[in-house]
CSV table of C-alpha atoms in Angstrom, one decimal:
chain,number,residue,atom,x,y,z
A,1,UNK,CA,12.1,43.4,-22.3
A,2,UNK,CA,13.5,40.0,-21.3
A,3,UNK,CA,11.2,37.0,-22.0
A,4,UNK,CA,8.9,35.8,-19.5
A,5,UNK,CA,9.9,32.3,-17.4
A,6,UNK,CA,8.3,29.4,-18.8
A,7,UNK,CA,6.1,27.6,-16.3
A,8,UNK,CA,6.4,24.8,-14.1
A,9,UNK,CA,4.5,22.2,-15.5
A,10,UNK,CA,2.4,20.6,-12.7
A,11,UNK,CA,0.5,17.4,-12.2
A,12,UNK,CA,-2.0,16.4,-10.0
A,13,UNK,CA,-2.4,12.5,-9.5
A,14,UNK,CA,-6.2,12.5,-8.2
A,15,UNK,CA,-8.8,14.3,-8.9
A,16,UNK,CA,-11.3,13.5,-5.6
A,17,UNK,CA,-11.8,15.5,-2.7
A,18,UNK,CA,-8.0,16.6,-2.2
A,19,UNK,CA,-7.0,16.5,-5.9
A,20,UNK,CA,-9.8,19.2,-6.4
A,21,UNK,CA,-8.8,21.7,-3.4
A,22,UNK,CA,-5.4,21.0,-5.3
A,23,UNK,CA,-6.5,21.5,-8.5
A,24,UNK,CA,-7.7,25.1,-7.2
A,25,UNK,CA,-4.7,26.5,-5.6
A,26,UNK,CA,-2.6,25.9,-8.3
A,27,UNK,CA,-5.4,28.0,-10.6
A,28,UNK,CA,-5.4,30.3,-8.9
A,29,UNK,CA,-1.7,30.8,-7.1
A,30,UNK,CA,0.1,33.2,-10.1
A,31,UNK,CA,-3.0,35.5,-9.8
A,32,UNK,CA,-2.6,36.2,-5.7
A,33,UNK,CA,1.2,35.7,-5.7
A,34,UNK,CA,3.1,37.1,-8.7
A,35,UNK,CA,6.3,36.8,-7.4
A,36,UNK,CA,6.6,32.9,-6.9
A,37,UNK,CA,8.1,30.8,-10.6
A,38,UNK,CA,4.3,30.4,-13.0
A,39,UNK,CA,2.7,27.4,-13.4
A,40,UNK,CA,1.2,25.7,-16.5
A,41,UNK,CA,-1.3,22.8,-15.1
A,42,UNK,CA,-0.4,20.2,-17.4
A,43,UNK,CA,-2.2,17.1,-17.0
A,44,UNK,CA,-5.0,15.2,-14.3
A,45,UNK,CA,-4.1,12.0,-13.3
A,46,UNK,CA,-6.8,9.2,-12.9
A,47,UNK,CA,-7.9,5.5,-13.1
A,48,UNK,CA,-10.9,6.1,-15.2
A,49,UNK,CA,-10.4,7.9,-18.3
A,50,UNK,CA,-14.2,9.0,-18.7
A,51,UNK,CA,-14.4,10.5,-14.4
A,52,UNK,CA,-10.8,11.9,-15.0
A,53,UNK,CA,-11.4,13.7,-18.6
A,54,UNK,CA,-14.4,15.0,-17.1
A,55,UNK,CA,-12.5,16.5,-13.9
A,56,UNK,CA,-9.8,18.4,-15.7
A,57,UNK,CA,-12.4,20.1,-18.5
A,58,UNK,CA,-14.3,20.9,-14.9
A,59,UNK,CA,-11.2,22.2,-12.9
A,60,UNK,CA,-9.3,23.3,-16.2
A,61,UNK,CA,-6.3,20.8,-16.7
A,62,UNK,CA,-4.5,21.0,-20.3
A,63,UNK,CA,-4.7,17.0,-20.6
A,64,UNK,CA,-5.2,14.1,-18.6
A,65,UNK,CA,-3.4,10.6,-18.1
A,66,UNK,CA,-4.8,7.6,-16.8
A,67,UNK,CA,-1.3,5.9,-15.3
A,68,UNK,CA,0.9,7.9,-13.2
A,69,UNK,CA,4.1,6.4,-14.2
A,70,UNK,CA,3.4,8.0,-17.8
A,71,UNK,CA,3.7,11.9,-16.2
A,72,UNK,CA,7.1,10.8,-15.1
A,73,UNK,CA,8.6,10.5,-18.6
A,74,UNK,CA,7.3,13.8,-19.7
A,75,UNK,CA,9.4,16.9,-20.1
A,76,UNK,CA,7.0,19.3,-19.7
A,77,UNK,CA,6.4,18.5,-16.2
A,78,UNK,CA,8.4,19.7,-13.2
A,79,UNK,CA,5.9,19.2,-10.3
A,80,UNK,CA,4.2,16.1,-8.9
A,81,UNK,CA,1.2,16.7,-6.3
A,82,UNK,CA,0.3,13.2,-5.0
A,83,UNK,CA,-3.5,13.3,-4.0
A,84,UNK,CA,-4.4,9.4,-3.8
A,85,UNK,CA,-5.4,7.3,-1.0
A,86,UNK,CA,-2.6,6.9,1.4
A,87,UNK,CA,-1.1,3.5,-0.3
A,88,UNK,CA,0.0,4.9,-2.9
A,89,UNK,CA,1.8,7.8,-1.8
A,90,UNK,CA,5.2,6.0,-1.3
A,91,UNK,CA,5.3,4.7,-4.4
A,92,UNK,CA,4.5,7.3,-6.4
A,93,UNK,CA,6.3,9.8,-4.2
A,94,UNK,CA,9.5,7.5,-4.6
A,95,UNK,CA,9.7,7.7,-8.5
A,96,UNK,CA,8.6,10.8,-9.0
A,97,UNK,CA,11.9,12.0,-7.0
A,98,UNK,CA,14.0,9.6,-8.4
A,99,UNK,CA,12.6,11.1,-11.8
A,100,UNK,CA,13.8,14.4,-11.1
A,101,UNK,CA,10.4,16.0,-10.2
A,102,UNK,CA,9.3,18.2,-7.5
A,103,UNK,CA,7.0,16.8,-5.4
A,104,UNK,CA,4.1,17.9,-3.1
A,105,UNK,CA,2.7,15.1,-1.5
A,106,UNK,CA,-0.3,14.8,0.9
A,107,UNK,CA,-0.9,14.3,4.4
A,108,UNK,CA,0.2,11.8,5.9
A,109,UNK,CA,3.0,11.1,4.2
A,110,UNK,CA,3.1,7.7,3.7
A,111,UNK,CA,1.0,4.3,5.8
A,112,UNK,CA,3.7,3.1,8.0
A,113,UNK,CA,7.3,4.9,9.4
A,114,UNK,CA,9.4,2.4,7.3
A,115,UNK,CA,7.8,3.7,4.0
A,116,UNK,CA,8.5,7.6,5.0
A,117,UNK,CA,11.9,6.8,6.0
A,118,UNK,CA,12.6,5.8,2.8
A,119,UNK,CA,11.2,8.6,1.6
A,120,UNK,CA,13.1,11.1,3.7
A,121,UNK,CA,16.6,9.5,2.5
A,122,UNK,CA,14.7,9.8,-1.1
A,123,UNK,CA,13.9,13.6,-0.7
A,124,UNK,CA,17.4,14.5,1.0
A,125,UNK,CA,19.7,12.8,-2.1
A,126,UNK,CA,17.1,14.8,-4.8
A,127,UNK,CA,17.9,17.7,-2.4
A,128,UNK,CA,21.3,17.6,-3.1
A,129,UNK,CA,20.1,17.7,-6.8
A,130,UNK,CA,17.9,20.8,-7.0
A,131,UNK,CA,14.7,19.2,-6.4
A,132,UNK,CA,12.2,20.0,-3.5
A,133,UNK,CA,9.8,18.0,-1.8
A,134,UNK,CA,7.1,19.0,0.5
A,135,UNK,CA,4.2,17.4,2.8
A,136,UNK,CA,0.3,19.3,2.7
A,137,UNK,CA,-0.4,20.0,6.0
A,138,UNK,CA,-2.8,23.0,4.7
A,139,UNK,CA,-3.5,24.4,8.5
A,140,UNK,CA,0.3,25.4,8.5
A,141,UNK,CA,-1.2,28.3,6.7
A,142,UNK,CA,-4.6,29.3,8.5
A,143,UNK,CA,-3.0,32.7,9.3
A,144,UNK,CA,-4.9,32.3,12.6
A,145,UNK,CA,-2.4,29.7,13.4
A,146,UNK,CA,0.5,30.8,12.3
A,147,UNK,CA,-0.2,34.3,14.5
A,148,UNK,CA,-0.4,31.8,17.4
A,149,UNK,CA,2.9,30.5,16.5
A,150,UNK,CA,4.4,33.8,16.8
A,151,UNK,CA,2.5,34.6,19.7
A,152,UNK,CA,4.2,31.3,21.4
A,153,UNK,CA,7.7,31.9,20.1
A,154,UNK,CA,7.6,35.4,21.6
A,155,UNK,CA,6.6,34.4,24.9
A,156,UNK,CA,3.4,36.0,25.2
A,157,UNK,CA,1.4,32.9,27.0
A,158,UNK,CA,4.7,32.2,28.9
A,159,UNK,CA,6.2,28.9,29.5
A,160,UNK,CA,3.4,26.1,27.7
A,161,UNK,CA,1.8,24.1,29.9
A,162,UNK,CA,-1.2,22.5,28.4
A,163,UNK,CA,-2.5,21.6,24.9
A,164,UNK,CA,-6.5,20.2,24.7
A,165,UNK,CA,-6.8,19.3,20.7
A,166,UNK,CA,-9.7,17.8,19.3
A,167,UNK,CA,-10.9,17.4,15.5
A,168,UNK,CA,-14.4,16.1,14.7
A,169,UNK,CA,-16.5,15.2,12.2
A,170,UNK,CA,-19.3,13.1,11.6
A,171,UNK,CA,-19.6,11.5,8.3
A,172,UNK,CA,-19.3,8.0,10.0
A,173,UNK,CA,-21.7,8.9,12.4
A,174,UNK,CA,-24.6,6.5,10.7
A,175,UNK,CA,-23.8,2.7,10.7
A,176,UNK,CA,-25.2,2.5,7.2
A,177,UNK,CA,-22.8,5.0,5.5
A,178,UNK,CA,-21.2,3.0,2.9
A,179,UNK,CA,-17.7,1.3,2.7
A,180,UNK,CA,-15.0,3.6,1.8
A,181,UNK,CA,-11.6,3.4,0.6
A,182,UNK,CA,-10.8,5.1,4.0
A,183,UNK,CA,-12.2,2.2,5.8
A,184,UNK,CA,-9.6,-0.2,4.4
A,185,UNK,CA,-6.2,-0.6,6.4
A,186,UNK,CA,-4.3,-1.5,3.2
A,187,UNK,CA,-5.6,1.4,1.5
A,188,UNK,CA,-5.8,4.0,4.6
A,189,UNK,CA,-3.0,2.7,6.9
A,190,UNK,CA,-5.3,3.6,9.9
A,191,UNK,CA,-8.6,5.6,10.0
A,192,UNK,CA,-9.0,8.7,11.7
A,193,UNK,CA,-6.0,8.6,13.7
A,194,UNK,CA,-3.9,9.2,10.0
A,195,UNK,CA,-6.9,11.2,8.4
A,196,UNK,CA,-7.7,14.1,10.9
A,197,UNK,CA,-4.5,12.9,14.2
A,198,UNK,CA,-1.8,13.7,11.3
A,199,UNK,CA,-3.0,17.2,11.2
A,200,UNK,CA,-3.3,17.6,15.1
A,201,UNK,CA,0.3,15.9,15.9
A,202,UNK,CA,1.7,18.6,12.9
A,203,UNK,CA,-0.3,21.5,14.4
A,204,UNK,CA,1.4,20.7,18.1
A,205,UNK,CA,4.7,20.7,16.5
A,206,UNK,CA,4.1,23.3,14.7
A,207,UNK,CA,2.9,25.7,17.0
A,208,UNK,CA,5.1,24.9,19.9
A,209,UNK,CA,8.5,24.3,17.7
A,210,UNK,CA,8.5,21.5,19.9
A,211,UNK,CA,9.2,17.4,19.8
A,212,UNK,CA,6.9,14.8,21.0
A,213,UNK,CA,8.4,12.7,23.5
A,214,UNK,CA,6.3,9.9,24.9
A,215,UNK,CA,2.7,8.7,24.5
A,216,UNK,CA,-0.3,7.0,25.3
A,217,UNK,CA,-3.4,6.2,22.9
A,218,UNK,CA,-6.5,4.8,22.7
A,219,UNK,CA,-8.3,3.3,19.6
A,220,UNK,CA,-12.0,2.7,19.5
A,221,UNK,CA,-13.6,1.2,16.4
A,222,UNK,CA,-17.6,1.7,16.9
A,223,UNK,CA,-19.0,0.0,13.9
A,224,UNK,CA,-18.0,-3.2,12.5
A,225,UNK,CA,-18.8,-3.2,9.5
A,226,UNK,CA,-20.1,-1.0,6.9
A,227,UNK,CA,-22.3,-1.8,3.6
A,228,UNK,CA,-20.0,-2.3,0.7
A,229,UNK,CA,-21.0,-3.4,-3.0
A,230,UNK,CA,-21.3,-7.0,-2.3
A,231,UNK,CA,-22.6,-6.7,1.1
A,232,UNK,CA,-21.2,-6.5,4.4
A,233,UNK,CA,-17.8,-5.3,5.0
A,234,UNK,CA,-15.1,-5.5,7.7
A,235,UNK,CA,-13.8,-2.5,8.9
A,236,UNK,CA,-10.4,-2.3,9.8
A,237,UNK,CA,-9.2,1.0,11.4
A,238,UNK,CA,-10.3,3.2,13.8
A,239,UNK,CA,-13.4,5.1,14.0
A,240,UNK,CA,-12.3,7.3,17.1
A,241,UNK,CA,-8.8,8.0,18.8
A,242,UNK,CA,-7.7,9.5,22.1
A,243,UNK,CA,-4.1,10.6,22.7
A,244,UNK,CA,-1.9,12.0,25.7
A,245,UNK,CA,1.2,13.5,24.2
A,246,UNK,CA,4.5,14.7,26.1
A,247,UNK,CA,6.8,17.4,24.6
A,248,UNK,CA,10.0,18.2,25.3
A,249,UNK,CA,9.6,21.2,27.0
A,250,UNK,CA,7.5,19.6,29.6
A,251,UNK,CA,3.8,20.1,27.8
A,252,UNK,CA,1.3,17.7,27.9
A,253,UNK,CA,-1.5,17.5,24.8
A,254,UNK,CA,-4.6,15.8,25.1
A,255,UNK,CA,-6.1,14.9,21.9
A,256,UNK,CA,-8.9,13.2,20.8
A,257,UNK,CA,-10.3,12.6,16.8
A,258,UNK,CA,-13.2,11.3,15.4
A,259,UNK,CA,-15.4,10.5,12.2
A,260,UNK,CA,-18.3,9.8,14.6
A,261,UNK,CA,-19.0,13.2,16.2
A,262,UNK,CA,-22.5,13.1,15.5
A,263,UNK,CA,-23.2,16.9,14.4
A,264,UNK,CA,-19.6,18.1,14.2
A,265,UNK,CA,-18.7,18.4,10.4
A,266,UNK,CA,-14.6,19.4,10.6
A,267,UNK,CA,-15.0,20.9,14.1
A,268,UNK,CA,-11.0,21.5,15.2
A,269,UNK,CA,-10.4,23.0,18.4
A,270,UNK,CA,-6.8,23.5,20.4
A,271,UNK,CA,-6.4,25.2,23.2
A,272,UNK,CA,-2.9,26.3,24.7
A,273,UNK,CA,-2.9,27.2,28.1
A,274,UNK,CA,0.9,28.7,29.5
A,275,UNK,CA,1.9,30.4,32.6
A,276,UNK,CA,0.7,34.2,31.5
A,277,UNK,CA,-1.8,33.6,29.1
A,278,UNK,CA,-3.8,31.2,26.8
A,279,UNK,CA,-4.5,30.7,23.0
A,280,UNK,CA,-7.9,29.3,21.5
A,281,UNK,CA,-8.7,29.0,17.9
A,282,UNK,CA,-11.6,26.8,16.1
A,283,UNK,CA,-11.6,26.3,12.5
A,284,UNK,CA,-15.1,26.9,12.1
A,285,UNK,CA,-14.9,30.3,13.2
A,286,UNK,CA,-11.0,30.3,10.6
A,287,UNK,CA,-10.3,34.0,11.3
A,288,UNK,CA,-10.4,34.6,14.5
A,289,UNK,CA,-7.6,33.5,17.4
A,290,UNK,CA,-8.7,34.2,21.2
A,291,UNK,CA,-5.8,35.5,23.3
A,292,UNK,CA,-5.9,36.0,27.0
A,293,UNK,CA,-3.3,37.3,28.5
A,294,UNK,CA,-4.9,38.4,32.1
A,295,UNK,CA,-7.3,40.8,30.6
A,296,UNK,CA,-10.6,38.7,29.9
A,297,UNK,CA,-9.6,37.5,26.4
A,298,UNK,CA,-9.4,39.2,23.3
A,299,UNK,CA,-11.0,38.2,20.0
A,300,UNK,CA,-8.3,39.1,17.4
A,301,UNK,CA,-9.8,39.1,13.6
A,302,UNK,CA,-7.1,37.7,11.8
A,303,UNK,CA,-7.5,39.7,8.4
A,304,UNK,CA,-4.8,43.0,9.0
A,305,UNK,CA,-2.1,43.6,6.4
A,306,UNK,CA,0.7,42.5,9.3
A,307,UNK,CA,-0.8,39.0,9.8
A,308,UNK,CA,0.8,36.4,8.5
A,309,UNK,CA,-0.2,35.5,4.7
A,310,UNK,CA,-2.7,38.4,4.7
A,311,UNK,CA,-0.2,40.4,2.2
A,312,UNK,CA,-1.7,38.7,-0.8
A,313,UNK,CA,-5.3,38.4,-0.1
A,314,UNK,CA,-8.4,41.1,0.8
A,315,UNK,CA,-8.4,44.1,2.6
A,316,UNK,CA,-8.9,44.2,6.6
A,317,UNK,CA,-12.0,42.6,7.9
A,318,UNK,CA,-12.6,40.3,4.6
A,319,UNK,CA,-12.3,37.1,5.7
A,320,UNK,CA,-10.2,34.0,3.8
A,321,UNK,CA,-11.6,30.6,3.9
A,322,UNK,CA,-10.5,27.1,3.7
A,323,UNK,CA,-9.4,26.6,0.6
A,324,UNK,CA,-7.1,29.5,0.6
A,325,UNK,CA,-4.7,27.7,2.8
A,326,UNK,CA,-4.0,25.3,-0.4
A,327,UNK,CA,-3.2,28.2,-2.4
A,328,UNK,CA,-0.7,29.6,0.1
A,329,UNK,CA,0.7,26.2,0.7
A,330,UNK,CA,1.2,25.7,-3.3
A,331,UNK,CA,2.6,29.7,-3.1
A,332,UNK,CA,5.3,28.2,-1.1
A,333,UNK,CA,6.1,25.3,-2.4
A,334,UNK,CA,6.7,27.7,-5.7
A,335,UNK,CA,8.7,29.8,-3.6
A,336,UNK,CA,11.4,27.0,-2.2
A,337,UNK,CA,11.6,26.1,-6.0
A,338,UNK,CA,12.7,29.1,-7.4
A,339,UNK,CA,14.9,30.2,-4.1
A,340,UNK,CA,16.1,26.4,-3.7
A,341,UNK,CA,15.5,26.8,-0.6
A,342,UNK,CA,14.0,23.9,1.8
A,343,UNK,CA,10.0,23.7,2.2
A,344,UNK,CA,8.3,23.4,5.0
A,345,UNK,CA,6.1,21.2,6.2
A,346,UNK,CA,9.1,18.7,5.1
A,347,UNK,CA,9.4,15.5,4.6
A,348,UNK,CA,11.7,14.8,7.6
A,349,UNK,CA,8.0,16.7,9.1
A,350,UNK,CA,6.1,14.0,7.9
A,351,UNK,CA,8.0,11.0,9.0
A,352,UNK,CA,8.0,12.4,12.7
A,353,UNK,CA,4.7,12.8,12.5
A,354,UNK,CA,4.3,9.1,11.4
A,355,UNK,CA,6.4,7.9,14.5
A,356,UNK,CA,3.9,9.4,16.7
A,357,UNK,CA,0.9,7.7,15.2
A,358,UNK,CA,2.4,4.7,15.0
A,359,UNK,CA,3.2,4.9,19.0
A,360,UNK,CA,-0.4,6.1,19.5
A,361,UNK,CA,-1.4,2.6,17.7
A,362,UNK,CA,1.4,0.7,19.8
A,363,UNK,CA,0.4,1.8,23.2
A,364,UNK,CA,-3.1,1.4,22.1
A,365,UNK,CA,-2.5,-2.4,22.0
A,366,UNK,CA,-0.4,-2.4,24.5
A,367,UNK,CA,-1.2,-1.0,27.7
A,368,UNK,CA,-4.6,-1.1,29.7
A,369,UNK,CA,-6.0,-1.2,33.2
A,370,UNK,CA,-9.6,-2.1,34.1
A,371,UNK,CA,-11.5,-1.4,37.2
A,372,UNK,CA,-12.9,-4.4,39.3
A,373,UNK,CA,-16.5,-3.9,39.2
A,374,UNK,CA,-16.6,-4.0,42.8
């Protein structure tokens, strides 16, 4: 018998929100896809020794490490999954490449189109060494979405017209929700334009194979200020964000994302709309894309064997969730690493996706027309 591989060491810098939906795919990825290189999960990564020990016993980390710069020196890891607030994502990303690691980093990929530039010239030379790199856009692999990909490609809604996108969600909705590192423009780069828009201007790429080619955004910012720990404090990004979008192929996307949707809790919604046909999906109903071709419209449950992704998960009819979109995404990020092949959502993905937020903030500031009262 020849001996088994050894792992992949991974770490996960934070341990929040993102770092735990992290933390779970790469539990659980070796036990739904046995094919892709193993993993050992090495070490946590946090500021506070007590929160971050606490994490890893909880999500089941071999050790922990309180400065991110320390994971770089160690042999035993191969993988770096930056999970932090937005800031830090170039910085990190940057040394961890130039340190030989793999790298999985968060969306968006960096605050501001300089920063991921540098960053794509970063991942294209470590490229040339062996090592991947890879941006989490986690819808990529909603099979829902990726049948409507397909569906697309092959012509089935004919030539694309329209796209109506919207995410919402309504944790901001009260003005006395507290101050939150998401609130912060040096910490966020912008509010829910980068938060929730990154995702929508990936999914429009994504499911059209198409460029973005002109814009024009809006920027609201509803409350000024939000309770922090010593009182009052400024806000300074966007609450709410309106978009129209031009593709290449003649398309136009409206899009519109908020944290103030009072009773929406991660409500996305796009609708494609072509010459023969249309495509809606919502993620709160995950499964499921509606396809009308003519004929009404068609519910299609998105669980058969000949989906896309479905081959490692439950038999027909029982339904994936959420978080099993991180585990695929980490599946394939395995997969490019053993194959050496190029991941996708790359980084080259992510920058593009930067240059249309930032044009959605430009234009914002830039161009509007008000109506005389009378």
């Amino acid at each position: 018998m020849s001996p088994a591989p050894t792992p992949l060491g991974v770490a996960v810098v934070g341990h929040s929100f993102m770092g735990k939906a992290h933390s779970n795919a790469w539990r659980n990825v070796s036990a739904f896809y046995p094919d892709v290189p193993p993993v050992a999960r090495r070490v946590l990564v946090g500021r506070d020794a007590t929160r971050v020990g606490e994490a890893a016993h909880q999500l089941g980390w071999e050790g922990t490490e309180t400065d991110w710069r320390r994971v770089l020196e160690r042999d035993d890891v191969q993988i770096v999954d930056v999970c932090t607030p937005g800031h830090l994502h170039y910085e990190i990303a940057l040394a961890a490449l130039e340190a030989g690691k793999h790298v999985l980093v968060e969306k968006p990929l960096s605050n501001s189109t300089s920063e991921a530039e540098r960053l794509v010239e970063a991942a294209a030379s470590a490229r040339g060494r062996g090592v991947q790199s890879m941006v989490g856009f986690n819808y990529r692999r909603v099979p829902a979405l990726a049948l409507a990909r397909s569906l697309v490609a092959e012509g089935r809604i004919g030539q694309l017209r329209e796209i109506r996108a919207a995410y919402l969600q309504d944790w901001l909705a009260d003005d006395q929700a507290p101050m939150t590192w998401r609130l912060r423009r040096e910490q966020a780069g912008s509010g829910v334009l980068g938060d929730l828009g990154s995702h929508v201007v990936d999914l429009l790429r994504f499911l059209t194979a198409d460029d973005i080619s002109w814009v024009e955004g809006h920027l609201a910012t509803f409350v000024p200020t939000r309770p922090g720990a010593d009182g009052p404090e400024q806000v300074t990004v966007d609450d709410a964000a309106w978009a129209l979008l031009g593709l290449n192929g003649g398309a136009v996307a409206s899009v519109e994302v908020s944290r103030m949707a009072f009773g929406r809790k991660n409500g996305l919604r796009l609708e494609l709309y072509g010459s023969r046909g249309s495509l809606t999906f919502d993620l709160e109903r995950l499964n499921e894309l509606w396809v009308d071709t003519g004929d009404g419209g068609t519910r299609v449950l998105v669980t058969e064997p000949h989906h896309p992704y479905l081959e490692a998960w439950w038999p027909p009819g029982h339904i994936l969730g959420w978080d099993h979109t991180f585990t695929t995404q980490a599946a394939e990020f395995l997969h490019a690493i053993g194959t050496g092949t190029a991941p996708a959502p790359s980084f080259e993905d992510g920058l593009a996706v930067q240059r249309v937020l930032d044009a959605v903030e430009r234009t914002a500031s830039d161009r509007r027309a008000t109506i005389p009262a009378s």
